[in-house]
Structures are given as structure tokens and as C-alpha cells.
Short mmCIF file of C-alpha atoms and ligand atoms in Angstrom, two decimals:
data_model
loop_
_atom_site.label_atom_id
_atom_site.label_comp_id
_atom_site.label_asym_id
_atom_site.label_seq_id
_atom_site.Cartn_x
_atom_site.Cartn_y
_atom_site.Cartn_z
CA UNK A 29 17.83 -15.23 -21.30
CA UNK A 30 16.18 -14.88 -17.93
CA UNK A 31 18.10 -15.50 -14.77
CA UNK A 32 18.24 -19.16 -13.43
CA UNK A 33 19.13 -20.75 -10.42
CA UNK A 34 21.98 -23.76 -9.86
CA UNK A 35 19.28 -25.98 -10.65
CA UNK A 36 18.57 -24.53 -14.24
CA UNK A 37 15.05 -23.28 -13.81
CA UNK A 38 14.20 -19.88 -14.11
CA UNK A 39 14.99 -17.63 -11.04
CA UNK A 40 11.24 -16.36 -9.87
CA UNK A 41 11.32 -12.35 -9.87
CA UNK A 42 10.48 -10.63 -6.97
CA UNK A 43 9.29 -6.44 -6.76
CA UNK A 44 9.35 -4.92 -3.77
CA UNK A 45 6.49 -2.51 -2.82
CA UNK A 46 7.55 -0.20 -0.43
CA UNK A 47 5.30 2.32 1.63
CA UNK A 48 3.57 3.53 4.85
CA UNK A 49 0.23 1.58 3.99
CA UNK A 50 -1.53 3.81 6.66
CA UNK A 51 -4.01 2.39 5.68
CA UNK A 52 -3.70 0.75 2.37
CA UNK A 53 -6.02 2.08 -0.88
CA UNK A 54 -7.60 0.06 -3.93
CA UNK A 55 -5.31 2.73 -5.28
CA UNK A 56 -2.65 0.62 -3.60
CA UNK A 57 -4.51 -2.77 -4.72
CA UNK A 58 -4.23 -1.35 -8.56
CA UNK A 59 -1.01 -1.25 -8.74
CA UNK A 60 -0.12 -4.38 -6.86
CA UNK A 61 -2.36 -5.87 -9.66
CA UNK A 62 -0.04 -4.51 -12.03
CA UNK A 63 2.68 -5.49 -10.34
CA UNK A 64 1.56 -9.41 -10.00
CA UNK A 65 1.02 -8.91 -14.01
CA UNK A 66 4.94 -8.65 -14.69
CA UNK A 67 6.60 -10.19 -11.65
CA UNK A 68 6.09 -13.58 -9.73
CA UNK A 69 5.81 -12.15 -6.42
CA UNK A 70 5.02 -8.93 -4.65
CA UNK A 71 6.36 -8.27 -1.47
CA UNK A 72 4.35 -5.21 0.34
CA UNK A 73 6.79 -3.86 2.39
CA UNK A 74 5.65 -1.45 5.33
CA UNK A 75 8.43 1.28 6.64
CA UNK A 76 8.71 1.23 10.46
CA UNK A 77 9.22 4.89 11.16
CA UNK A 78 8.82 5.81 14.76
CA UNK A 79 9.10 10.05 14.26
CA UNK A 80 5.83 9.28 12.36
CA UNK A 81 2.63 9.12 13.97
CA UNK A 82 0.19 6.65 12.18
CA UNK A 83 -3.71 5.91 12.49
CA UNK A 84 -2.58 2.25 12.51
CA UNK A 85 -0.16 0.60 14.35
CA UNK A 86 2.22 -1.64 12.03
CA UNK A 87 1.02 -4.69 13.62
CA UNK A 88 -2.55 -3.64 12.10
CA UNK A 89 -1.57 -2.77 8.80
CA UNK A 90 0.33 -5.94 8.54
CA UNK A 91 -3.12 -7.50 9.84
CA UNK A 92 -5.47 -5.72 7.30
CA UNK A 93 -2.75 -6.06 4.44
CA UNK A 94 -2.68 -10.49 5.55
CA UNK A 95 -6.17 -10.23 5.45
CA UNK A 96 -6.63 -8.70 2.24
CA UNK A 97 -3.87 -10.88 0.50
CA UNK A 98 -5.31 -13.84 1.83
CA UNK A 99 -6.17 -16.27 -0.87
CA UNK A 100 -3.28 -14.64 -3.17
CA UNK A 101 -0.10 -16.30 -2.51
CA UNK A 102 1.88 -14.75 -4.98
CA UNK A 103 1.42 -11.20 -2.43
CA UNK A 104 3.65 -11.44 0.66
CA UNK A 105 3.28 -8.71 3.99
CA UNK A 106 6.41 -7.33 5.02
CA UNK A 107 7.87 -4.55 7.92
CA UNK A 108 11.35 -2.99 7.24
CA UNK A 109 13.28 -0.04 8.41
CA UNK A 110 16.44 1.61 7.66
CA UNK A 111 17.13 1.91 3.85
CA UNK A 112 14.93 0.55 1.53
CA UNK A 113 17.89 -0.43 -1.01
CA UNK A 114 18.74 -2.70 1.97
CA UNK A 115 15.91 -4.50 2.81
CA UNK A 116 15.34 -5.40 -1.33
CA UNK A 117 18.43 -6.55 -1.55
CA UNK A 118 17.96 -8.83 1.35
CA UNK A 119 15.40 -10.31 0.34
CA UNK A 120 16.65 -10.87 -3.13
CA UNK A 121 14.25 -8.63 -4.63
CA UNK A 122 16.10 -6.42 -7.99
CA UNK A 123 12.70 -4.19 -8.80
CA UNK A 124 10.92 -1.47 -6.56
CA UNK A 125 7.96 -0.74 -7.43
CA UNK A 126 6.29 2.69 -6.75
CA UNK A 127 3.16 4.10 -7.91
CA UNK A 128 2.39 7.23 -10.03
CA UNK A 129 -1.08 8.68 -9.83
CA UNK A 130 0.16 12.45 -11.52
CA UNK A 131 2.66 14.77 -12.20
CA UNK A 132 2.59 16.31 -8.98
CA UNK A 133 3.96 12.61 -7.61
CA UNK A 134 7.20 12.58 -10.08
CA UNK A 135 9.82 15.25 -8.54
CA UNK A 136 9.65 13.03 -5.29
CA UNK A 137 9.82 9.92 -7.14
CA UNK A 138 12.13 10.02 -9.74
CA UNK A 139 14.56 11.96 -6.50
CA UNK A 140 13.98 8.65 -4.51
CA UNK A 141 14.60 6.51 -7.69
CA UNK A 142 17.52 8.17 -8.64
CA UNK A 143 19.22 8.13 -4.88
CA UNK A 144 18.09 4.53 -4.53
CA UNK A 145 19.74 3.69 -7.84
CA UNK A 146 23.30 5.77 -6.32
CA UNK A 147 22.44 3.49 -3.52
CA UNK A 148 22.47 0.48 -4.98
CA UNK A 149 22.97 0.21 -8.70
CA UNK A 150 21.68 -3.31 -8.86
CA UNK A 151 18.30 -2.99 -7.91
CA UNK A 152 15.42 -1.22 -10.71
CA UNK A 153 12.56 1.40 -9.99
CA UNK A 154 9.79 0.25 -11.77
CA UNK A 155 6.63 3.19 -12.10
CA UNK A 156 3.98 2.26 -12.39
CA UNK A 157 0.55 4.30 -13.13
CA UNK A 158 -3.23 2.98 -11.40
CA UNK A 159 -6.14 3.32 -13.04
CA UNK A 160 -7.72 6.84 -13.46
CA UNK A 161 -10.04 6.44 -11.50
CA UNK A 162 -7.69 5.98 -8.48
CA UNK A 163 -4.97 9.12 -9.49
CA UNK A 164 -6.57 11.35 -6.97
CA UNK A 165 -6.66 8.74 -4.05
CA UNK A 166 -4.44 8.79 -1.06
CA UNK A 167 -3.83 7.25 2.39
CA UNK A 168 -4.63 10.69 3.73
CA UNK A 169 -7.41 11.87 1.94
CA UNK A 170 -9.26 8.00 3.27
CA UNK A 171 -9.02 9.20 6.62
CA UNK A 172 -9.55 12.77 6.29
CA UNK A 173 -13.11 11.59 4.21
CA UNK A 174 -13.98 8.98 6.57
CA UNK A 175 -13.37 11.36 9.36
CA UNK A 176 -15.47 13.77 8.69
CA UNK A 177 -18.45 11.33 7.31
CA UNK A 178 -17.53 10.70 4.15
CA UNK A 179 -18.23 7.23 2.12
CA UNK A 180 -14.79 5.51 1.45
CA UNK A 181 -16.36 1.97 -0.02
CA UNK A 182 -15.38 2.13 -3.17
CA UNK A 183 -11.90 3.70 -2.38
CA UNK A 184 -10.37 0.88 0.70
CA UNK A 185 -10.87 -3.18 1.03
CA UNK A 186 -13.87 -3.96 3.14
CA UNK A 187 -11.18 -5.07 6.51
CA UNK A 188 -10.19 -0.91 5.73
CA UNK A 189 -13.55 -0.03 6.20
CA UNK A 190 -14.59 -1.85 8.86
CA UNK A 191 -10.90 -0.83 10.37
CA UNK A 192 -11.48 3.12 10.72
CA UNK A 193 -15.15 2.53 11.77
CA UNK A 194 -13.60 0.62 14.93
CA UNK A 195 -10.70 3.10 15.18
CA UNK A 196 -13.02 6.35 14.88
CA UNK A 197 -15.81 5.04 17.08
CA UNK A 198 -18.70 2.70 15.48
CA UNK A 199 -20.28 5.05 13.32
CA UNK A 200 -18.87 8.22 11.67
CA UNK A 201 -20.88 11.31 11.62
CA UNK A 202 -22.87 11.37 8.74
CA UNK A 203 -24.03 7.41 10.04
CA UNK A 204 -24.64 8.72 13.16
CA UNK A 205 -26.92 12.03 12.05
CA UNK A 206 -28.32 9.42 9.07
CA UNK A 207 -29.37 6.71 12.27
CA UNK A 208 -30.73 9.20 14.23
CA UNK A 209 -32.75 10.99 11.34
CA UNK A 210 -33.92 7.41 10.59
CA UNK A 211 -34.89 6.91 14.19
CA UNK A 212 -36.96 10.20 14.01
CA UNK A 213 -38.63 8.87 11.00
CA UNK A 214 -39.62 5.57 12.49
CA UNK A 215 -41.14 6.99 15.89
O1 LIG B 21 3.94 5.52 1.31
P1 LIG B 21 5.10 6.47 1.27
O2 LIG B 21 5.14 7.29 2.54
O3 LIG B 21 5.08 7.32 0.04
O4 LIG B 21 6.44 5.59 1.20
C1 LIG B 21 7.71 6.19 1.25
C2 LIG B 21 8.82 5.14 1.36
C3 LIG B 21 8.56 4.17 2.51
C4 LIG B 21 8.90 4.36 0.07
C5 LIG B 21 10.16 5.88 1.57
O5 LIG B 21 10.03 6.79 2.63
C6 LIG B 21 11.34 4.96 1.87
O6 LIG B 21 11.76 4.21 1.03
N1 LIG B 21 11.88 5.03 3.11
C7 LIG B 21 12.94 4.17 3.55
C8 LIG B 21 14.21 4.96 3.85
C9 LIG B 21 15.09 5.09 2.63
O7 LIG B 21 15.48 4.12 2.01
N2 LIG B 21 15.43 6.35 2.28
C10 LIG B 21 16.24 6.67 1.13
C11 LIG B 21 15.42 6.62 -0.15
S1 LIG B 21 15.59 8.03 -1.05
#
């Protein structure tokens, strides 16, 4: 029997999806999708960690995550710091959900998992695997592409997108040698 509240209807579940978000992939998206598919609610949870030094500030991940999630109100935008065990339990969340994209992801995981678990027995690690097409996508590799005038649209939301143009300068560049060249052509 699922769990129910004093009421006698059935207690909505929550999963917690924890991570830096810096900045946040269709990688990401994929497995929030999968996540929406099994529980009632997602709550994207963004770590606060001050010894690391992010492209985005929290305040605009939580901005580009809101704007992403806008017309799905099953997906909530969270910040939390301190143990992650902590702030799912708070919340009344009893699943984490993590994402992984290959082998080289499990060693870290399933150590995280298993400490979270010694942590706090009561709440689940869920895994959860993106489509292919997404297993070689990070956070890091986004910027390091974009950076150096690669194409990211299919990889990041549109607000990403447009979000590391305005963070590296209007135009990366590739856009910038591609204008120019363009320019050339027209004259
Ligand atoms: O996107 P990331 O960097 O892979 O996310 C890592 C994250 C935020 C899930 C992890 O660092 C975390 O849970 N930090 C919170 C601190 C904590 O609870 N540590 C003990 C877990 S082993």
C-alpha cells in the first residue's frame, strides 16, 4: 500500500535532485524527465558551496532553472547547503535522485549513495541513466565548448544559451570570426 496522509489520500512522493547546476544540461533535463515519470514532484536542489568558484552565481542558476521549469509545476527550484541527507529530509523528500551517464560516474556515486544511506537510512538513492545521446555531456564540457566557439544548442535550454553568450561577451569566437567573414563577404 502506498503511504497516506491523516486524511487517507495518498501521500504525493517527492525526489530530490541534488547538484551544482553550473549551468544546467538537457543531460540534466533527461533525467528530470525520468524522474517526473515515477515521482509526483522533483525538487532541483542547487548546493551552495562557497570554496567553489562557479560561472553562475546561485541566484542565476536558480533564475535559468525557474525559467526553464516554468509551465511545469510538478518541478520545484531549490538552494541548500550543509548535508544533503538533511535538506531531503526537511523537506520530506525519501528518494535522491542522481544521474548516471557511464561507468566512469559509478565509484563516486554509489560512495555518495552508500554514505548518504549511513547518513540517513530512511531516505533512497535512486540512479538513474539519460539518454545516450546525453552520456558524454557535462556542466564543464558546456562551458569549455562554448568558450572556445563551440555550438552548445542542442546540448543546454535556450535561457543557457543565451546565458553564457551574455556571461562570455555577446558573441563567442567562432560568431565573431563567422560575422566578420560574413561582413567581408557582403562589402
Ligand atoms: O553536480 P555535482 O557537483 O555532481 O553534485 C554533487 C552534490 C551536490 C550532489 C554533492 O556534492 C552533495 O550532495 N553535497 C552536499 C554535501 C553532502 O551531503 N556531502 C555528503 C554526501 S557523501
Amino acid at each position: 500500500m502506498p503511504p497516506r496522509n491523516r486524511e487517507g489520500q495518498r501521500k504525493r512522493s517527492l525526489a530530490v535532485f541534488p547538484g551544482s547546476f553550473d549551468p544546467i544540461t538537457n543531460g540534466h533535463l533527461d533525467i528530470i524527465g525520468r524522474g517526473l515519470s515515477v515521482f509526483d514532484q522533483v525538487t532541483i536542489a542547487i548546493l551552495v558551496n562557497p570554496e567553489k568558484h562557479p560561472l553562475f552565481t546561485v541566484e542565476e542558476r536558480l533564475d535559468i532553472i525557474r525559467e526553464t521549469y516554468r509551465r511545469e509545476h510538478r518541478v520545484r527550484v531549490d538552494t541548500f547547503s550543509g548535508l544533503l541527507v538533511d535538506y531531503a529530509e526537511r523537506v520530506g523528500a525519501s528518494v535522491i535522485v542522481r544521474g548516471l551517464r557511464a561507468i566512469s560516474d559509478f565509484e563516486f556515486e554509489f560512495q555518495m549513495a552508500l554514505m548518504n544511506r549511513r547518513l540517513n537510512p530512511r531516505i533512497e538513492t535512486v540512479f538513474m541513466m539519460p539518454a545516450e545521446s546525453y552520456s558524454y555531456l557535462s556542466s564543464r564540457l558546456v562551458k569549455e565548448v562554448f568558450q572556445l566557439g563551440g555550438k552548445v544548442r542542442d546540448l543546454v535550454p535556450a535561457v543557457v544559451e543565451r546565458r553564457l553568450r551574455v556571461k562570455y561577451g555577446s558573441a563567442p569566437p567562432s560568431s565573431l570570426t563567422h560575422r566578420r567573414r560574413a561582413r567581408g563577404r557582403r562589402t
